[in-house]
PDB file of C-alpha atoms in Angstrom:
ATOM      1  CA  UNK A  21      89.912  92.220  75.192  1.00 55.00           C
ATOM      2  CA  UNK A  22      91.434  93.373  71.956  1.00 87.00           C
ATOM      3  CA  UNK A  23      95.003  92.636  71.023  1.00 91.00           C
ATOM      4  CA  UNK A  24      97.511  95.454  70.838  1.00 93.00           C
ATOM      5  CA  UNK A  25     100.964  95.168  69.309  1.00 92.00           C
ATOM      6  CA  UNK A  26     100.134  91.989  67.380  1.00 92.00           C
ATOM      7  CA  UNK A  27     103.135  90.286  65.883  1.00 91.00           C
ATOM      8  CA  UNK A  28     103.777  87.121  63.891  1.00 91.00           C
ATOM      9  CA  UNK A  29     107.356  85.822  63.881  1.00 91.00           C
ATOM     10  CA  UNK A  30     107.560  83.537  60.868  1.00 89.00           C
ATOM     11  CA  UNK A  31     110.801  81.512  60.736  1.00 93.00           C
ATOM     12  CA  UNK A  32     111.832  78.817  58.271  1.00 93.00           C
ATOM     13  CA  UNK A  33     112.798  75.652  60.149  1.00 96.00           C
ATOM     14  CA  UNK A  34     113.450  73.485  57.086  1.00 96.00           C
ATOM     15  CA  UNK A  35     113.195  73.598  53.307  1.00 95.00           C
ATOM     16  CA  UNK A  36     109.374  73.326  53.468  1.00 95.00           C
ATOM     17  CA  UNK A  37     108.550  73.910  57.144  1.00 95.00           C
ATOM     18  CA  UNK A  38     108.263  76.912  59.428  1.00 94.00           C
ATOM     19  CA  UNK A  39     107.433  78.068  62.929  1.00 95.00           C
ATOM     20  CA  UNK A  40     105.075  80.973  63.491  1.00 92.00           C
ATOM     21  CA  UNK A  41     104.939  82.592  66.912  1.00 93.00           C
ATOM     22  CA  UNK A  42     101.905  84.855  67.354  1.00 91.00           C
ATOM     23  CA  UNK A  43     102.130  87.431  70.140  1.00 92.00           C
ATOM     24  CA  UNK A  44      99.854  90.212  71.285  1.00 92.00           C
ATOM     25  CA  UNK A  45      99.373  92.360  74.338  1.00 93.00           C
ATOM     26  CA  UNK A  46      95.768  91.925  75.445  1.00 92.00           C
ATOM     27  CA  UNK A  47      94.037  95.143  76.406  1.00 91.00           C
ATOM     28  CA  UNK A  48      96.954  97.582  76.208  1.00 92.00           C
ATOM     29  CA  UNK A  49     100.473  97.984  74.797  1.00 92.00           C
ATOM     30  CA  UNK A  50     101.940  97.606  78.296  1.00 91.00           C
ATOM     31  CA  UNK A  51     100.171  94.307  79.059  1.00 91.00           C
ATOM     32  CA  UNK A  52     102.232  91.130  79.326  1.00 90.00           C
ATOM     33  CA  UNK A  53     102.621  89.507  75.878  1.00 89.00           C
ATOM     34  CA  UNK A  54     100.381  86.525  75.154  1.00 90.00           C
ATOM     35  CA  UNK A  55     101.996  83.995  72.777  1.00 93.00           C
ATOM     36  CA  UNK A  56     100.851  81.057  70.674  1.00 91.00           C
ATOM     37  CA  UNK A  57     103.472  78.825  69.066  1.00 92.00           C
ATOM     38  CA  UNK A  58     102.415  77.311  65.739  1.00 91.00           C
ATOM     39  CA  UNK A  59     104.139  75.218  63.088  1.00 93.00           C
ATOM     40  CA  UNK A  60     103.352  74.806  59.427  1.00 92.00           C
ATOM     41  CA  UNK A  61     104.520  73.629  56.052  1.00 94.00           C
ATOM     42  CA  UNK A  62     104.266  74.273  52.335  1.00 94.00           C
ATOM     43  CA  UNK A  63     104.971  72.325  49.168  1.00 92.00           C
ATOM     44  CA  UNK A  64     108.329  73.159  47.577  1.00 94.00           C
ATOM     45  CA  UNK A  65     106.736  73.885  44.193  1.00 94.00           C
ATOM     46  CA  UNK A  66     104.041  76.174  45.700  1.00 90.00           C
ATOM     47  CA  UNK A  67     105.718  78.186  48.489  1.00 84.00           C
ATOM     48  CA  UNK A  68     102.887  80.753  48.651  1.00 90.00           C
ATOM     49  CA  UNK A  69     100.352  78.098  49.677  1.00 94.00           C
ATOM     50  CA  UNK A  70     100.816  77.037  53.290  1.00 93.00           C
ATOM     51  CA  UNK A  71      99.089  75.090  56.026  1.00 92.00           C
ATOM     52  CA  UNK A  72      99.531  75.873  59.699  1.00 89.00           C
ATOM     53  CA  UNK A  73      98.666  73.748  62.726  1.00 82.00           C
ATOM     54  CA  UNK A  74      96.235  75.579  64.970  1.00 73.00           C
ATOM     55  CA  UNK A  75      95.241  72.891  67.429  1.00 70.00           C
ATOM     56  CA  UNK A  76      92.877  70.368  65.840  1.00 71.00           C
ATOM     57  CA  UNK A  77      92.707  72.171  62.471  1.00 73.00           C
ATOM     58  CA  UNK A  78      95.276  73.047  59.819  1.00 78.00           C
ATOM     59  CA  UNK A  79      93.839  75.864  57.728  1.00 81.00           C
ATOM     60  CA  UNK A  80      95.335  76.701  54.329  1.00 88.00           C
ATOM     61  CA  UNK A  81      96.837  80.134  53.737  1.00 91.00           C
ATOM     62  CA  UNK A  82      97.652  81.782  50.418  1.00 94.00           C
ATOM     63  CA  UNK A  83     100.189  84.575  50.024  1.00 94.00           C
ATOM     64  CA  UNK A  84      98.335  86.707  47.483  1.00 95.00           C
ATOM     65  CA  UNK A  85     100.935  89.387  46.892  1.00 95.00           C
ATOM     66  CA  UNK A  86     104.242  90.804  48.131  1.00 94.00           C
ATOM     67  CA  UNK A  87     105.519  94.394  48.098  1.00 95.00           C
ATOM     68  CA  UNK A  88     109.190  95.371  48.239  1.00 90.00           C
ATOM     69  CA  UNK A  89     112.473  94.881  46.467  1.00 79.00           C
ATOM     70  CA  UNK A  90     113.408  91.657  44.695  1.00 72.00           C
ATOM     71  CA  UNK A  91     114.434  88.926  47.102  1.00 74.00           C
ATOM     72  CA  UNK A  92     113.100  90.795  50.139  1.00 83.00           C
ATOM     73  CA  UNK A  93     109.615  92.006  50.818  1.00 90.00           C
ATOM     74  CA  UNK A  94     108.366  94.685  53.180  1.00 93.00           C
ATOM     75  CA  UNK A  95     104.637  93.902  53.028  1.00 96.00           C
ATOM     76  CA  UNK A  96     102.527  90.864  52.243  1.00 95.00           C
ATOM     77  CA  UNK A  97      98.853  90.151  51.749  1.00 97.00           C
ATOM     78  CA  UNK A  98      97.701  86.728  52.962  1.00 96.00           C
ATOM     79  CA  UNK A  99      94.272  85.093  52.695  1.00 94.00           C
ATOM     80  CA  UNK A 100      92.681  82.053  54.321  1.00 91.00           C
ATOM     81  CA  UNK A 101      89.252  80.565  53.751  1.00 85.00           C
ATOM     82  CA  UNK A 102      88.210  77.835  56.161  1.00 81.00           C
ATOM     83  CA  UNK A 103      85.074  75.742  55.852  1.00 76.00           C
ATOM     84  CA  UNK A 104      83.715  73.841  58.825  1.00 75.00           C
ATOM     85  CA  UNK A 105      80.289  72.283  59.345  1.00 78.00           C
ATOM     86  CA  UNK A 106      78.838  74.098  56.342  1.00 80.00           C
ATOM     87  CA  UNK A 107      80.098  77.505  57.476  1.00 82.00           C
ATOM     88  CA  UNK A 108      82.795  79.569  55.818  1.00 81.00           C
ATOM     89  CA  UNK A 109      85.236  81.857  57.594  1.00 83.00           C
ATOM     90  CA  UNK A 110      87.582  84.150  55.684  1.00 87.00           C
ATOM     91  CA  UNK A 111      90.710  85.717  57.147  1.00 90.00           C
ATOM     92  CA  UNK A 112      92.820  88.499  55.679  1.00 94.00           C
ATOM     93  CA  UNK A 113      96.286  89.298  56.982  1.00 93.00           C
ATOM     94  CA  UNK A 114      98.138  92.449  55.973  1.00 95.00           C
ATOM     95  CA  UNK A 115     101.693  92.018  57.156  1.00 93.00           C
ATOM     96  CA  UNK A 116     104.356  94.694  57.473  1.00 92.00           C
ATOM     97  CA  UNK A 117     107.911  94.578  58.760  1.00 88.00           C
ATOM     98  CA  UNK A 118     107.176  97.889  60.506  1.00 86.00           C
ATOM     99  CA  UNK A 119     104.286  98.871  62.815  1.00 86.00           C
ATOM    100  CA  UNK A 120     102.482 100.685  59.972  1.00 89.00           C
ATOM    101  CA  UNK A 121     101.619 100.073  56.332  1.00 93.00           C
ATOM    102  CA  UNK A 122     102.261 102.912  53.892  1.00 93.00           C
ATOM    103  CA  UNK A 123      99.003 104.440  52.630  1.00 96.00           C
ATOM    104  CA  UNK A 124      99.874 103.680  48.989  1.00 96.00           C
ATOM    105  CA  UNK A 125     100.565 100.021  49.795  1.00 96.00           C
ATOM    106  CA  UNK A 126      97.373  99.732  51.858  1.00 96.00           C
ATOM    107  CA  UNK A 127      95.415 101.154  48.906  1.00 97.00           C
ATOM    108  CA  UNK A 128      97.014  98.536  46.620  1.00 97.00           C
ATOM    109  CA  UNK A 129      96.160  95.781  49.109  1.00 97.00           C
ATOM    110  CA  UNK A 130      92.519  96.883  49.234  1.00 97.00           C
ATOM    111  CA  UNK A 131      92.370  97.089  45.429  1.00 98.00           C
ATOM    112  CA  UNK A 132      93.859  93.593  45.111  1.00 97.00           C
ATOM    113  CA  UNK A 133      91.224  92.200  47.456  1.00 97.00           C
ATOM    114  CA  UNK A 134      88.429  93.998  45.628  1.00 97.00           C
ATOM    115  CA  UNK A 135      89.691  92.792  42.231  1.00 97.00           C
ATOM    116  CA  UNK A 136      89.471  89.215  43.545  1.00 96.00           C
ATOM    117  CA  UNK A 137      86.018  89.609  45.162  1.00 94.00           C
ATOM    118  CA  UNK A 138      87.409  89.432  48.698  1.00 93.00           C
ATOM    119  CA  UNK A 139      85.675  91.803  51.104  1.00 92.00           C
ATOM    120  CA  UNK A 140      87.691  94.186  53.270  1.00 92.00           C
ATOM    121  CA  UNK A 141      84.614  95.272  55.255  1.00 92.00           C
ATOM    122  CA  UNK A 142      85.312  93.257  58.425  1.00 90.00           C
ATOM    123  CA  UNK A 143      89.052  93.950  58.645  1.00 91.00           C
ATOM    124  CA  UNK A 144      90.002  95.602  61.931  1.00 89.00           C
ATOM    125  CA  UNK A 145      93.089  97.678  62.596  1.00 87.00           C
ATOM    126  CA  UNK A 146      95.398  96.379  65.303  1.00 89.00           C
ATOM    127  CA  UNK A 147      96.407  99.145  67.741  1.00 90.00           C
ATOM    128  CA  UNK A 148     100.170  99.627  67.420  1.00 90.00           C
ATOM    129  CA  UNK A 149     100.740 102.958  69.213  1.00 89.00           C
ATOM    130  CA  UNK A 150     103.059 102.601  72.197  1.00 89.00           C
ATOM    131  CA  UNK A 151     104.256  99.134  71.199  1.00 88.00           C
ATOM    132  CA  UNK A 152     107.740  97.873  71.981  1.00 82.00           C
ATOM    133  CA  UNK A 153     109.106  94.368  71.603  1.00 69.00           C
ATOM    134  CA  UNK A 154     111.473  92.554  73.877  1.00 62.00           C
ATOM    135  CA  UNK A 155     112.437  89.137  72.536  1.00 54.00           C
ATOM    136  CA  UNK A 156     113.266  87.861  76.030  1.00 48.00           C
ATOM    137  CA  UNK A 157     109.596  88.245  77.076  1.00 48.00           C
ATOM    138  CA  UNK A 158     108.249  86.114  74.219  1.00 46.00           C
TER     139      UNK A 158
END
């Protein structure tokens, strides 16, 4: 089943560590939230390069670009490339503090990916219509 209402709650837990709680409602916006609790870290001198524990692997993530006012961002573009057993898997995350990404920002995200030879072809939209969040259910 596809995830609806996908959300990542990224919280700093130390000067170079964070927790990241992934939630989604499988199948429909009204389904019970499914959650995965992850932890990660980054080097103090390279805060845009992170690793996150996902079970037996800790893939690297790069924050490629931020959009928003100084000191606070509204959107971010994150990339991960994981190699395992001679295979390569690429992941693109387009984060927004709201359920939608402005069309102009999405166009800039796509252009940034294209300018860096990163394909957008396999990116899938996450259904967000009808989504509500209740922190007590997470």
